[in-house]
CSV table of C-alpha atoms in Angstrom, one decimal:
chain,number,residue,atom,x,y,z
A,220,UNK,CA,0.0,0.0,0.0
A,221,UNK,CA,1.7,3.3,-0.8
A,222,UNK,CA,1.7,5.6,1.0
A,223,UNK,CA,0.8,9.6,0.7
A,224,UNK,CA,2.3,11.2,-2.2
A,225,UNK,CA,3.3,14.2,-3.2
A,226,UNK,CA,4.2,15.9,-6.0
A,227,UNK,CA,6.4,18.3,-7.1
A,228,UNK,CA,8.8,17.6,-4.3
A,229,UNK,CA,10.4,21.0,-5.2
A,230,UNK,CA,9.2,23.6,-7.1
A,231,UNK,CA,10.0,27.0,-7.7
A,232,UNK,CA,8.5,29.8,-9.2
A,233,UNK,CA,8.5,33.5,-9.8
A,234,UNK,CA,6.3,36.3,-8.2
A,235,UNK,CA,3.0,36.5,-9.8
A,236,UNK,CA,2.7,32.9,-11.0
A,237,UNK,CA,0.7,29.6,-9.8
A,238,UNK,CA,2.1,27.3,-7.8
A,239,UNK,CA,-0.2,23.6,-8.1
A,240,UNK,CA,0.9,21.2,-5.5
A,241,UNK,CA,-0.6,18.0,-5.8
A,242,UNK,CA,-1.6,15.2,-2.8
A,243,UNK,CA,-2.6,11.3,-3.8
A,244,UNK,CA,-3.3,9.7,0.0
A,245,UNK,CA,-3.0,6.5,0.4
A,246,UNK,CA,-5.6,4.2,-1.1
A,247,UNK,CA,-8.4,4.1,0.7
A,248,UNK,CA,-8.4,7.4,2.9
A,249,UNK,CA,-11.0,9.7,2.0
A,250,UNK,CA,-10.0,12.3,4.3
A,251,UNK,CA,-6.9,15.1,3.2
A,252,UNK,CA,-5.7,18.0,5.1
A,253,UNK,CA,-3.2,20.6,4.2
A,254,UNK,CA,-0.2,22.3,6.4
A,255,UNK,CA,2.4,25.1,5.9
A,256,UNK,CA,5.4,24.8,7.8
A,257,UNK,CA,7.8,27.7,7.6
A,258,UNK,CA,12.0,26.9,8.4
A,259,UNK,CA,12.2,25.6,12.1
A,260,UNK,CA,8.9,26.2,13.1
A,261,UNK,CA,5.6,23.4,13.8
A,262,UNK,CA,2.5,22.7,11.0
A,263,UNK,CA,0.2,25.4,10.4
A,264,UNK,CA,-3.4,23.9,9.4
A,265,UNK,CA,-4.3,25.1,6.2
A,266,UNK,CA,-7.5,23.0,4.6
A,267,UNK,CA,-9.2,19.7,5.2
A,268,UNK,CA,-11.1,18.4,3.0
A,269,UNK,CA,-13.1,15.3,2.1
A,270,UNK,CA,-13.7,13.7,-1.4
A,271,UNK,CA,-15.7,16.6,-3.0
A,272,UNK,CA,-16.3,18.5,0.0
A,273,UNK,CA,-14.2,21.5,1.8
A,274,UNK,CA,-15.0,20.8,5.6
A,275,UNK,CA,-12.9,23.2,7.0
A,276,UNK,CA,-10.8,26.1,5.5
A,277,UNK,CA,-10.3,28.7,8.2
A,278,UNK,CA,-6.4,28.4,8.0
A,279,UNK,CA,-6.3,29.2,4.2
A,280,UNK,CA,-6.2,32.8,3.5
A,281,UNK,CA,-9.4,34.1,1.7
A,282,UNK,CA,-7.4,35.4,-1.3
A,283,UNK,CA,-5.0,33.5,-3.5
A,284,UNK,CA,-5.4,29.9,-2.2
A,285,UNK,CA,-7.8,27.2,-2.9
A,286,UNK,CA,-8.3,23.9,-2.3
A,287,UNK,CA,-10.0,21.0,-3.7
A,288,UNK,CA,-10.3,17.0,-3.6
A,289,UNK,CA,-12.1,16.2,-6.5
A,290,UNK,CA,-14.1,12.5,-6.5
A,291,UNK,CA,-11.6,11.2,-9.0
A,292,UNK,CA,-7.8,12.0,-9.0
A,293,UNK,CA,-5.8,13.9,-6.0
A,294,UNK,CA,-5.9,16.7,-4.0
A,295,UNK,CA,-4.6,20.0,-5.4
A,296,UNK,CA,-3.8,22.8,-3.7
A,297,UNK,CA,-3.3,26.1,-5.8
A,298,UNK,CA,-1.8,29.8,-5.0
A,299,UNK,CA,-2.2,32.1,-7.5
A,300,UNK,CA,0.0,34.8,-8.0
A,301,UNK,CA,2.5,33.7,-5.6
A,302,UNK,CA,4.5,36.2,-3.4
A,303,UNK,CA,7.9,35.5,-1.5
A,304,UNK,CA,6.3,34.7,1.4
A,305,UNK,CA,4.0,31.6,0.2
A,306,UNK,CA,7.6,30.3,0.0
A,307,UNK,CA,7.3,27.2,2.6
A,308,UNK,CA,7.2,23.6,2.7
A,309,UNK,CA,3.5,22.6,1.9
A,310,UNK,CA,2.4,18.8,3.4
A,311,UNK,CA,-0.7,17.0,3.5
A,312,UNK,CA,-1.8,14.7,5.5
A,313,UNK,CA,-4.4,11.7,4.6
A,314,UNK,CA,-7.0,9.6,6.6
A,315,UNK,CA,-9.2,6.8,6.6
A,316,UNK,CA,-12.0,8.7,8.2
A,317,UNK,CA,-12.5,11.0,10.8
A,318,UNK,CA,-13.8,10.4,14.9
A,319,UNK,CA,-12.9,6.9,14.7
A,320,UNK,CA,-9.3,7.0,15.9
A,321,UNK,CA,-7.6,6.3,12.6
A,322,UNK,CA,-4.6,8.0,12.1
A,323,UNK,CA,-3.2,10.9,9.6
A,324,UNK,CA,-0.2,9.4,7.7
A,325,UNK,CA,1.7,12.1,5.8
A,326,UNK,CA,3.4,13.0,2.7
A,327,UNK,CA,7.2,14.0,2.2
A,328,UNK,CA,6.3,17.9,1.4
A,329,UNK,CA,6.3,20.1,-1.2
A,330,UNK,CA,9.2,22.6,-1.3
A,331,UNK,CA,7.7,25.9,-2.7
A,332,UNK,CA,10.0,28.7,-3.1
A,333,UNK,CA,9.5,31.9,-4.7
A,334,UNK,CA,11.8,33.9,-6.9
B,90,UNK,CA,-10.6,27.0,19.9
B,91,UNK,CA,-9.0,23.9,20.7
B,92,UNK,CA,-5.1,24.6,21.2
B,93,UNK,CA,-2.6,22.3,22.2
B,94,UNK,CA,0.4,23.6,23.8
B,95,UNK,CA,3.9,21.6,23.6
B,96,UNK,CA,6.6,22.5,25.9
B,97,UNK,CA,9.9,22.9,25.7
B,98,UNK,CA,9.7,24.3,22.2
B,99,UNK,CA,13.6,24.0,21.8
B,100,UNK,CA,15.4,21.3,23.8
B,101,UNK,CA,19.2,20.5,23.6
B,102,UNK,CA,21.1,18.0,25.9
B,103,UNK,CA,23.9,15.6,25.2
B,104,UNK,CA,23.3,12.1,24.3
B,105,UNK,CA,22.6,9.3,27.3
B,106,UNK,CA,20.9,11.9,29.4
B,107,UNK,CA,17.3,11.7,29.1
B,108,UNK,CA,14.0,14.2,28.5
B,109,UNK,CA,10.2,14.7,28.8
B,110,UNK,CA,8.1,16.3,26.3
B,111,UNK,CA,5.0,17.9,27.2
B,112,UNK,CA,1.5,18.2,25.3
B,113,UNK,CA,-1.0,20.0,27.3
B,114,UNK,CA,-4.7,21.3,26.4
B,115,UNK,CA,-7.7,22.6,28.4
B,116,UNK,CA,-10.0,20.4,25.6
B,117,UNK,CA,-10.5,16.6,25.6
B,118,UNK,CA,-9.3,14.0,22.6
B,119,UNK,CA,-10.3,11.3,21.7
B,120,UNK,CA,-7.2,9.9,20.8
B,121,UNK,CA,-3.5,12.2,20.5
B,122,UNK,CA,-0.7,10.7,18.3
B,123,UNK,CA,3.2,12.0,18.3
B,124,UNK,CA,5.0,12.2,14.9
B,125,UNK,CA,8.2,12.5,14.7
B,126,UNK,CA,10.0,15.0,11.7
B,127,UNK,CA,13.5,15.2,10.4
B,128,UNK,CA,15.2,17.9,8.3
B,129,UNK,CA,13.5,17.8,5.0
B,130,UNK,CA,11.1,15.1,5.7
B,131,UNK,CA,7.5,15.1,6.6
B,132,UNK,CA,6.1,13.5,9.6
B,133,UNK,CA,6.0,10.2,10.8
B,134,UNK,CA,3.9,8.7,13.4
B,135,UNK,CA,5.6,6.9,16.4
B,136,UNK,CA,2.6,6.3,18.1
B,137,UNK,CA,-1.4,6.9,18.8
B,138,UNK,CA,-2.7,6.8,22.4
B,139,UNK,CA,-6.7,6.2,23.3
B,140,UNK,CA,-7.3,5.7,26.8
B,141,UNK,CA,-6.7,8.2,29.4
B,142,UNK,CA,-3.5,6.6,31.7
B,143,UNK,CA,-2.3,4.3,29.0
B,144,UNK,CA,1.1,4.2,28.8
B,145,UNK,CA,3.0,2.8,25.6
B,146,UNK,CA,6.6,2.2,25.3
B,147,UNK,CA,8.9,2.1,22.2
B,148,UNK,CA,12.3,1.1,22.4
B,149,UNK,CA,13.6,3.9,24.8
B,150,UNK,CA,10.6,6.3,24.1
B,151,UNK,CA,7.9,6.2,26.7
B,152,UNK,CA,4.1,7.8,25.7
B,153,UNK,CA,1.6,8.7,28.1
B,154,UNK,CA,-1.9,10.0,27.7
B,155,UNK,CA,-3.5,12.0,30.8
B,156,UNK,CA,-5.9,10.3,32.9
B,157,UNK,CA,-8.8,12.7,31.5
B,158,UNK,CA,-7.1,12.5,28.3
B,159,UNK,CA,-6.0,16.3,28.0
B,160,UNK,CA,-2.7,16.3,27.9
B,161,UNK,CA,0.6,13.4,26.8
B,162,UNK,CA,4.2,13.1,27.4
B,163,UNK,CA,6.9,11.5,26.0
B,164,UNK,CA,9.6,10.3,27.9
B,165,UNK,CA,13.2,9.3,25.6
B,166,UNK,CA,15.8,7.8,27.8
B,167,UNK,CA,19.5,8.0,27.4
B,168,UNK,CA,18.9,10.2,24.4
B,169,UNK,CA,21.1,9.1,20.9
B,170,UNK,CA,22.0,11.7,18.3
B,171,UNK,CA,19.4,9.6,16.1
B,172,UNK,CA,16.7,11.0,18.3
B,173,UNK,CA,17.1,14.8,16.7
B,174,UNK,CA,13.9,16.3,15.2
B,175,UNK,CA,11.1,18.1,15.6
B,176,UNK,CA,8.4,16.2,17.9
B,177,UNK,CA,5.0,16.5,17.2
B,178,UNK,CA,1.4,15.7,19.2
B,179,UNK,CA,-1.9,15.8,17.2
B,180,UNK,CA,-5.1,15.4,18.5
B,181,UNK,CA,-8.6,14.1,17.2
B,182,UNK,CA,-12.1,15.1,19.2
B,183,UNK,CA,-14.7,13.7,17.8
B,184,UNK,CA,-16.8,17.1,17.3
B,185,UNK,CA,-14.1,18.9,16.0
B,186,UNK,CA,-13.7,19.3,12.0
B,187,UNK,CA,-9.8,18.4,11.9
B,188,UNK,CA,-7.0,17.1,13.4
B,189,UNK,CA,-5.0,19.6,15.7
B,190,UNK,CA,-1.7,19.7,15.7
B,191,UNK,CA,0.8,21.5,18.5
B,192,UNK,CA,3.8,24.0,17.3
B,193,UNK,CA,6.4,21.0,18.5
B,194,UNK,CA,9.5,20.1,20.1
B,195,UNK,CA,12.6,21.0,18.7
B,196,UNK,CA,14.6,18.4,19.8
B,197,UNK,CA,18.8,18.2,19.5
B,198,UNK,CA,21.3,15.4,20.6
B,199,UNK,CA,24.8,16.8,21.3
B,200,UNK,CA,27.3,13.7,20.5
């Protein structure tokens, strides 16, 4: 069973364009969330989603960034017009289903760093 | 909001000695995991606790989960270099909407 991937592992792009970063969870998991994590600091909840649905977005800023999880295919989460500061390692985080105890297996990140 | 609060955020001794790491929240879980990250990596999870007082040990990491299930340590005795990384807890509560995670432990081993 593999397990979360990401994809790009690095990417890097210049002010003003889109960044896509995409999540597969593992097979099975129905559940995705999102996190930014800036140099030496802890995860930042971004996004959590569920196939088709956007349960909870209150740590994704209003402008720029969305987030979906469509029924087929994976997660993508896009920034438009990136600035130097979306710079950041982006990871999501997968699960089988929520308030059962399962637990969130993540992805090796997504290295975004704007030029 | 539900917050959970890890303590010490830094944390720097030389290897054999050994450490507690603190989780602590004024909400409930359900169940709290700790993940462990390294440089350039993403999370891993060392282990999920469910029942307030359990106790679970691996290798020389000790995990324990509050008796009213608010708050978790982990315990790492005589500390190896291998041990360096950023330590994580996460909880679930069953009427909240995601996963919370705390701002972790940065953890270093001195040789």
């Amino acid at each position: 069973n593999a397990g979360v991937m990401q994809n790009p592992r690095h990417l890097v792009r210049r002010r003003g364009q889109e960044a896509r970063l995409r999540c597969s969870p593992m097979k099975g998991h129905s559940h995705v969330y999102w996190y930014r994590q800036l140099p030496e600091e802890g995860l930042k909840f971004m996004v959590y989603l569920q196939k088709e649905n956007i349960i909870d977005e209150s740590g994704m800023p209003k402008e720029r960034f969305s987030a979906e999880f469509p029924k087929e295919g994976p997660s993508i989460l896009r920034i438009q017009q990136v600035v130097r500061g979306d710079s950041a390692a982006y990871f999501c985080a997968s699960q089988e289903s929520m308030g059962q105890n399962t637990e969130a297996f993540f992805g090796q990140g997504t290295r975004l760093t704007v030029v | 909001t539900q917050l959970l609060e890890q303590s010490p955020q830094f944390l720097s001794i030389q290897e054999g000695e050994n450490l507690t790491v603190y989780c602590n929240s004024s909400s409930v879980f359900s169940s709290l995991q700790w993940y462990r990250q390294e440089p350039g990596e993403g999370p891993v999870l060392l282990v999920t606790v469910v029942t307030g007082g359990e106790v679970k040990k691996l290798k020389r990491l000790t995990f324990q989960f509050g008796d009213a299930r608010k708050d978790s340590s982990l315990h790492i005795t005589a500390a190896q270099p291998g041990d360096t990384g950023l330590y994580l807890c996460a909880g679930e509560n069953s009427s909240a909407s995601k996963i919370i995670f705390g701002s972790g432990t940065r953890l270093s081993i001195r040789p």
